[in-house]
Coordinates of C-alpha atoms in Angstrom, one line a residue:
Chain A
X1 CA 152.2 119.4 6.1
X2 CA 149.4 117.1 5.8
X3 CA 146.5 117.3 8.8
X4 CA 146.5 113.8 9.7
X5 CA 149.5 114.6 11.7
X6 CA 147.4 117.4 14.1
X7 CA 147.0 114.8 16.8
X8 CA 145.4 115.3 20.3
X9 CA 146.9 114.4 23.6
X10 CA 144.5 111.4 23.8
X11 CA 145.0 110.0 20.3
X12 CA 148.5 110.0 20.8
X13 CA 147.7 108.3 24.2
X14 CA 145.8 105.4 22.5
X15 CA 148.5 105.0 19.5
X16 CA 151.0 104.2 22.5
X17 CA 148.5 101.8 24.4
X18 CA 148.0 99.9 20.7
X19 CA 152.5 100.1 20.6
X20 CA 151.9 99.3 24.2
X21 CA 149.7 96.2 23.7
X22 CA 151.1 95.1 20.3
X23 CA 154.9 95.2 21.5
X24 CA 154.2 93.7 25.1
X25 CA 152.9 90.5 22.9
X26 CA 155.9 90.7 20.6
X27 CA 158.2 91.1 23.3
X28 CA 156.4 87.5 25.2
X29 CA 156.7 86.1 21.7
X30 CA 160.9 87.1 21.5
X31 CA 161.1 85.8 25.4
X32 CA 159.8 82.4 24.7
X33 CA 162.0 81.5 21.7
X34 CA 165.0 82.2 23.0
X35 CA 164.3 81.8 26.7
X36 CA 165.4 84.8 28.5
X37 CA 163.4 87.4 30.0
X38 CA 163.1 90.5 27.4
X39 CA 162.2 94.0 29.0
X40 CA 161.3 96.8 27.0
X41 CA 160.6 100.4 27.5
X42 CA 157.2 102.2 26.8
X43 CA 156.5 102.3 23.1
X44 CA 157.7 105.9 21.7
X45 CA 155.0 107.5 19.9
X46 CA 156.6 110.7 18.2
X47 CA 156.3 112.7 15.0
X48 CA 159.8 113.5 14.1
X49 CA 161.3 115.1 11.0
X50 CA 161.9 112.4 8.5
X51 CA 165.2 112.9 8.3
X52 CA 166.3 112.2 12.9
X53 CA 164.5 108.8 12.4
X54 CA 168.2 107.1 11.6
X55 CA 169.4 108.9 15.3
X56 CA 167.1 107.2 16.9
X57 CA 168.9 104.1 16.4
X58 CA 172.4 105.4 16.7
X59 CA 172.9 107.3 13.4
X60 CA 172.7 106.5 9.6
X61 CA 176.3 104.9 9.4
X62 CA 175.4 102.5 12.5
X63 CA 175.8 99.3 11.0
X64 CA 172.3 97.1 11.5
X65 CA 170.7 94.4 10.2
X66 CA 167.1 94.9 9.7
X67 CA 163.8 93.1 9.1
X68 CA 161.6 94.6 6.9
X69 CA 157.8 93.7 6.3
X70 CA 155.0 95.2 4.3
X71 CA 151.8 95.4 6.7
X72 CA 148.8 94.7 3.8
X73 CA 144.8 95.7 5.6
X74 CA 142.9 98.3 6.2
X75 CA 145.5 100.3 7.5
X76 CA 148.8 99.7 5.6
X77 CA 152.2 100.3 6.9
X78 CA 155.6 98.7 7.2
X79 CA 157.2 97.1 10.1
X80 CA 161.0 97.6 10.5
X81 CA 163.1 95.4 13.3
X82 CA 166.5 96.4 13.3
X83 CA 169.3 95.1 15.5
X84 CA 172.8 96.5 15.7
X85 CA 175.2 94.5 14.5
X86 CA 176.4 92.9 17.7
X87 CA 172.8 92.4 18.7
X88 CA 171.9 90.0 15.8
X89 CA 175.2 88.0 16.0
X90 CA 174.0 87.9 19.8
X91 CA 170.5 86.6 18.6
X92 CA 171.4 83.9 16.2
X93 CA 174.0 82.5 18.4
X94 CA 171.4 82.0 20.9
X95 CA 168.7 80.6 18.5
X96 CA 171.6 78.3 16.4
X97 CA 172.5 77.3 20.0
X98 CA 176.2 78.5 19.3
X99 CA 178.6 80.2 22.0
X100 CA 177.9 83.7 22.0
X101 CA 180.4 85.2 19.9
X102 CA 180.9 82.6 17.7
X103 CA 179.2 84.5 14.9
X104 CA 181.0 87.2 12.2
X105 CA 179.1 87.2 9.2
X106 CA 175.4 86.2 8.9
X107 CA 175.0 82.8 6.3
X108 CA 171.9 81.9 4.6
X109 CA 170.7 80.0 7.4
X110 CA 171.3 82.7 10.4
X111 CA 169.3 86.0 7.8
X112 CA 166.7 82.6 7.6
X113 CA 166.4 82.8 11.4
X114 CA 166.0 86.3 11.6
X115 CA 163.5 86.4 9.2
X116 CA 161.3 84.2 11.2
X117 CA 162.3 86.2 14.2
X118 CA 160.7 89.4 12.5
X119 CA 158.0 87.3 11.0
X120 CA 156.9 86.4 14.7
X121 CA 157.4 89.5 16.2
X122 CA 155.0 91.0 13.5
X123 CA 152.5 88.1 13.8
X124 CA 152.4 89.0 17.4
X125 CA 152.0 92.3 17.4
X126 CA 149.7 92.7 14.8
X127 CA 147.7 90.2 16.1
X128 CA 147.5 92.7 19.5
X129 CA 146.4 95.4 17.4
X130 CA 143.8 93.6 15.7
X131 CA 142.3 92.6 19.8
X132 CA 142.4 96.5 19.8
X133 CA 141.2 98.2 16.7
X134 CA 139.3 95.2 14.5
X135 CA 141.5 96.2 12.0
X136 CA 142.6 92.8 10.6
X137 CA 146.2 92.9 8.9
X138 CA 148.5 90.7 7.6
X139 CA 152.5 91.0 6.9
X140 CA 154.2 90.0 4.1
X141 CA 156.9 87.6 3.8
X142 CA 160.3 89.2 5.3
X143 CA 162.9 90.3 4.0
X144 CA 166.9 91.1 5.4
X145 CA 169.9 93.5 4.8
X146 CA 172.9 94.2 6.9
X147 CA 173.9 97.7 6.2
X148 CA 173.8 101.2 7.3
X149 CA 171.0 102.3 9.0
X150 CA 170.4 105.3 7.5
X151 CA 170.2 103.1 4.0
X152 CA 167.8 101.0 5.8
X153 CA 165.1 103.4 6.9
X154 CA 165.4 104.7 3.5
X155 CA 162.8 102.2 2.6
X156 CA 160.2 103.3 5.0
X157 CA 161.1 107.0 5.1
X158 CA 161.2 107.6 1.4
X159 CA 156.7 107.0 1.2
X160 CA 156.5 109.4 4.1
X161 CA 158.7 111.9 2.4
X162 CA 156.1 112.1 -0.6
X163 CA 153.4 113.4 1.5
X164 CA 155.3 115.4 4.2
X165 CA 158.2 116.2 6.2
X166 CA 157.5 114.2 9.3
X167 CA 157.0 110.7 10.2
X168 CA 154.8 108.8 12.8
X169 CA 156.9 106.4 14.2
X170 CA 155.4 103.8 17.1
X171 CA 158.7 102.2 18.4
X172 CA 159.7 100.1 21.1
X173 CA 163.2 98.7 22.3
X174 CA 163.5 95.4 23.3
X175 CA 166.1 94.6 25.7
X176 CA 167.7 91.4 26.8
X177 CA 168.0 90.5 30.4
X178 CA 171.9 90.4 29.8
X179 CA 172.1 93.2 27.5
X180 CA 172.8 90.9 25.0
X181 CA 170.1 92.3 22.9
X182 CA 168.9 95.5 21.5
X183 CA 166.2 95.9 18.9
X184 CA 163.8 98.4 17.7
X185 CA 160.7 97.5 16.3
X186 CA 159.3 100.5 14.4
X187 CA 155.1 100.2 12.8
X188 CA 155.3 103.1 10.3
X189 CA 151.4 103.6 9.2
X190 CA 151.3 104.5 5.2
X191 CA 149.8 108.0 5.5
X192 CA 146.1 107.5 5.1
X193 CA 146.7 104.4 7.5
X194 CA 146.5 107.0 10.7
X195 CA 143.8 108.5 10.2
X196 CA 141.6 104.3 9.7
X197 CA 143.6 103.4 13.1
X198 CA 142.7 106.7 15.4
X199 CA 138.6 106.3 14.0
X200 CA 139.1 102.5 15.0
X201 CA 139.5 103.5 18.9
X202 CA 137.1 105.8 18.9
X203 CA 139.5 108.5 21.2
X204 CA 138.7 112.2 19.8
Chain B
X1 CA 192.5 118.4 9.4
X2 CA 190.5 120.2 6.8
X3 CA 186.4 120.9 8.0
X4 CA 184.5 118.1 7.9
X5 CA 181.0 119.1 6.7
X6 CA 177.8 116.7 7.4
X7 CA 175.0 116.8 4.8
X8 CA 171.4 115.0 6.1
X9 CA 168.8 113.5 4.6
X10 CA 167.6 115.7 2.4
X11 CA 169.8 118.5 2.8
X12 CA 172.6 120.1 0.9
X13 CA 175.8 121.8 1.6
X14 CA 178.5 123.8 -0.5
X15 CA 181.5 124.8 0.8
X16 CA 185.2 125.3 -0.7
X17 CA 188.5 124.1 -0.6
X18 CA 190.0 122.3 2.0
X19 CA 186.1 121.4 3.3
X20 CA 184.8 117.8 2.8
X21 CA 181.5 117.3 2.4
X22 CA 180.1 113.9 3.9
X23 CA 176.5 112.5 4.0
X24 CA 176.3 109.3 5.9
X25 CA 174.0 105.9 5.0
X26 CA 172.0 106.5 1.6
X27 CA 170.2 103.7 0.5
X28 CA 167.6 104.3 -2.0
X29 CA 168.6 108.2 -2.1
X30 CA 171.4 110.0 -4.2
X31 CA 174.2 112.1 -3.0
X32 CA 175.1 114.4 -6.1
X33 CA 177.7 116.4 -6.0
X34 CA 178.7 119.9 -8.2
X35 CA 182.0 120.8 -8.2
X36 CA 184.2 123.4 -9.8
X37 CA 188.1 122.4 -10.2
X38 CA 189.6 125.7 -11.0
X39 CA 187.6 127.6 -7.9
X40 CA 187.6 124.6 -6.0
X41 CA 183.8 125.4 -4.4
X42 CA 181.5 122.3 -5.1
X43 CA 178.4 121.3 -3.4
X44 CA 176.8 118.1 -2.1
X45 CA 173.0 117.5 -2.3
X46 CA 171.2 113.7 -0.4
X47 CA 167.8 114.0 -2.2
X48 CA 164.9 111.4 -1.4
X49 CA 163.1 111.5 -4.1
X50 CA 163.1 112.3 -8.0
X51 CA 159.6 115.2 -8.4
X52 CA 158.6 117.3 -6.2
X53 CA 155.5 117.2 -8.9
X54 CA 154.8 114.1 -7.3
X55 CA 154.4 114.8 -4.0
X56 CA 152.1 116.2 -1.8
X57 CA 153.3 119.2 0.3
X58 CA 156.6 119.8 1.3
X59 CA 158.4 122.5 3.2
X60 CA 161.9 121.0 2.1
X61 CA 162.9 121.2 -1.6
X62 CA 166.3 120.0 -1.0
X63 CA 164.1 116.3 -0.8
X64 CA 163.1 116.2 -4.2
X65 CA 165.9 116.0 -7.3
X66 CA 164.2 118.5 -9.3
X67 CA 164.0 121.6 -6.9
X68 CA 167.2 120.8 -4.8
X69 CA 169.8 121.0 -7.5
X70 CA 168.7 124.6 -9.0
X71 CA 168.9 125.2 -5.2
X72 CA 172.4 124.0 -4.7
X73 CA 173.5 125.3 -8.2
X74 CA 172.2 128.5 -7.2
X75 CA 174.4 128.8 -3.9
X76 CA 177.5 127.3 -5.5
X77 CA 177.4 130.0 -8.2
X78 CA 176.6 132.7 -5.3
X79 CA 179.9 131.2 -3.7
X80 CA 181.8 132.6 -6.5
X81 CA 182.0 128.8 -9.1
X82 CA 181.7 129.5 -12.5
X83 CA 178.5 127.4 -14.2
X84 CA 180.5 126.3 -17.6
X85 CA 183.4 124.7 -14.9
X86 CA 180.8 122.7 -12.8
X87 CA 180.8 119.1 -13.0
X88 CA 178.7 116.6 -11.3
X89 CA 179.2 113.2 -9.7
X90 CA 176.8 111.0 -7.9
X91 CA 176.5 107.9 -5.9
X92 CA 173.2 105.5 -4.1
X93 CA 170.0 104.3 -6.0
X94 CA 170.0 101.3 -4.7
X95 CA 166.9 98.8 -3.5
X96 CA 167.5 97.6 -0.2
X97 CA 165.4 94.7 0.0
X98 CA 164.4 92.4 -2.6
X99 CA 160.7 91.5 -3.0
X100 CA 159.2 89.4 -6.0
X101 CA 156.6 92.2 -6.4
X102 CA 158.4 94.9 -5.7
X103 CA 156.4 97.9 -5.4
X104 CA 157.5 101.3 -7.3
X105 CA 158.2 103.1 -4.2
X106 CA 160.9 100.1 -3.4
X107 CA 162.5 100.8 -6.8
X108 CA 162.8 104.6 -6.2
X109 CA 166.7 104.2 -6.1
X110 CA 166.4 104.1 -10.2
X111 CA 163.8 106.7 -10.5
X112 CA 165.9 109.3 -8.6
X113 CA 169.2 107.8 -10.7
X114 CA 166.9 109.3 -13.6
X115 CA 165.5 111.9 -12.0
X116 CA 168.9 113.6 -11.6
X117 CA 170.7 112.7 -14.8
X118 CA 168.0 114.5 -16.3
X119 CA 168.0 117.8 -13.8
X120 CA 171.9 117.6 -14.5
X121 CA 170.9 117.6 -18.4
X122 CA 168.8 120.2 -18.3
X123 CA 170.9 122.3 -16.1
X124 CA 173.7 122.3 -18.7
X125 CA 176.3 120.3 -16.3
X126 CA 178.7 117.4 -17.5
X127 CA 178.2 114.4 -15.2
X128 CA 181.5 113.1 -14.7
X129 CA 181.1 110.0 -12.9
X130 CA 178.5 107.5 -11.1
X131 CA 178.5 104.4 -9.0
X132 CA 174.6 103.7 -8.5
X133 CA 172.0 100.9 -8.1
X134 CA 172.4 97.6 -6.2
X135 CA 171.3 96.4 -3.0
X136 CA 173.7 98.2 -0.2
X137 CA 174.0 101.2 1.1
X138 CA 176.9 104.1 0.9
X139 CA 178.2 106.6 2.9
X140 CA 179.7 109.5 0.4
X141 CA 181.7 112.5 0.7
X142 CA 183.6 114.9 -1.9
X143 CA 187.2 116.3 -1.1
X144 CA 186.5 120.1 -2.0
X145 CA 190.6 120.4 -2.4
X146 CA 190.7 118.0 -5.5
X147 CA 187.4 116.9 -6.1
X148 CA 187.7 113.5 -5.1
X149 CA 184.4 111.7 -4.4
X150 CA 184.8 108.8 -2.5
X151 CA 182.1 106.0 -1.9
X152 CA 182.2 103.6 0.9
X153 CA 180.4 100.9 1.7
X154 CA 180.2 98.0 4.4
X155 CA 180.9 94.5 2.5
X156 CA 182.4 96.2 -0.7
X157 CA 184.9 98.5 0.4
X158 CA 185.3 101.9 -1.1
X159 CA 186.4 103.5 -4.0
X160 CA 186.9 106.8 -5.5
X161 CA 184.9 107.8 -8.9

């Protein structure tokens, strides 16, 4: 296992103030575009064995639709929004203006929507974490699949699994004021990237 | 109902007749199965990626498609299959997300397709069937009483190979 991962009790502390600061924006960002009040729960900051990360969304069959963008910088990464199923029909209805419900199947202009959903969230956030660290990063354009979640994280998990066994995940939930909506947003730092983002803060 | 066997991410499994091996959501990874029809004991492997030559540290070889199937191969032939019976089958590959510069890490899915034709070649052991590559993930599992392996997906239904 690499040594990057031998984290103390304070680094871990400031990764999940940066989560903290990054997602709170994020979550202000969400709130404003669709006009609800959007709680979420104090960023996880956990190294898990590469292969639980799919539980932590429900399991790997658990049908999401996710949001996937490079993070390009100093300290690269990906960033990974996923939705259940229910929660993205939920989401596009309310941007599209629809009745809730109405949606069953996401059409060029819905995935469109939730692209520039995950493209704001990410703006938002990383914008946070650059007030923090001074590391300045940018995302890359999004891109969208409905499937399995376990298929999903397969993009994010499969770099980690070259250079270990565990991952650092910084997730937060974002919840809906009428439950409507439940998304993770997951910043998975490219090994290398942890070491560039603990130095930034300064925390031993 | 016959045992119903989960396999994780990489992990592996072997069992025998009536068991049925599952392993739930691959995307990019590979679920390869061996399988001996007259013994009816058959394994199935979800690998990550195609070298373990490639990688830095790892505790886990059942990740990589070079170390995990001499691993399986070996605990199917200590269950009592016979090598020159074995076949294989496997299923996944594919690149979740499309990007115009995609990286080789997002086109792993073919790299481990590779990776394990070649391990199987090496190995001595017929591959007998494939459904691999595209953009969508699968959720496989092999019937240890016939050697049935069946793919499903979410938009394309599923199908045995």
């Amino acid at each position: 296992m690499s040594d990057e991962f031998n984290l103390s009790v304070n680094q871990l502390d400031a990764l999940r103030e940066i989560g903290n600061v990054g997602a709170g924006n994020s979550a202000t960002a969400l709130s404003q575009i669709i006009n609800k009040r959007i709680d979420m729960n104090v960023p996880k900051v956990a190294l898990v064995p590469i292969e639980t990360v799919p539980d932590i969304v429900g399991g790997p069959d658990t049908i999401v639709v996710g949001v996937f963008l490079r993070v390009y910088g100093k300290a690269p990464g990906n960033i990974l929004f996923l939705l259940p199923q229910k929660s993205a029909f939920y989401l596009v209805d309310t941007l599209m203006g629809r009745e809730h419900g109405t949606t069953r199947k996401l059409d060029f202009m819905d995935e469109s929507a939730l692209m520039e959903i995950g493209n704001i969230l990410s703006g938002a956030y990383l914008n946070a974490f650059f007030t923090f660290t001074q590391i300045s990063m940018l995302p890359s354009i999004p891109a969208l699949a409905m499937d399995m979640a376990g298929a999903i994280l397969n993009v994010v998990l499969v770099q980690l699994g070259q250079m270990g066994d565990q991952a650092l995940v910084i997730e937060t939930e974002f919840l809906a004021e009428d439950d409507g909506i439940d998304g993770h947003f997951f910043l998975v730092p490219d090994p290398g990237s942890l070491n560039t983002i603990i130095r930034s803060v300064g925390v031993e | 109902m016959a045992g119903l066997i989960k396999v994780g991410m990489a992990d592996y499994k072997v069992g025998r007749s009536p068991s049925i091996l599952i392993s739930y959501g691959l995307g990019s990874c590979i679920g390869v199965s061996l399988y001996d029809p007259v013994s009816k004991i058959g394994g199935l492997l979800h690998i990550m990626l195609p070298d373990s030559r490639q990688a830095r540290a790892s505790d886990n070889p059942a990740k990589f498609a070079d170390t995990g199937l001499p691993l399986m191969l070996n605990d199917v032939l200590a269950q009592g299959a016979n090598k020159s019976r074995l076949v294989a089958k496997l299923a996944g590959g594919a690149q979740m997300f499309a990007f115009a510069n995609a990286t080789d890490i997002m086109k792993v899915g073919t790299r481990n397709v590779e990776a394990v034709k070649q391990v199987l070649r090496t190995m001595g052991i017929k591959l007998l069937a494939e459904d691999t590559g595209g953009n969508y993930g699968r959720t496989v599992q092999i019937d240890l009483s016939n050697g049935v392996y069946k793919v499903k997906t979410i938009d394309r239904g599923e199908k045995d190979i």
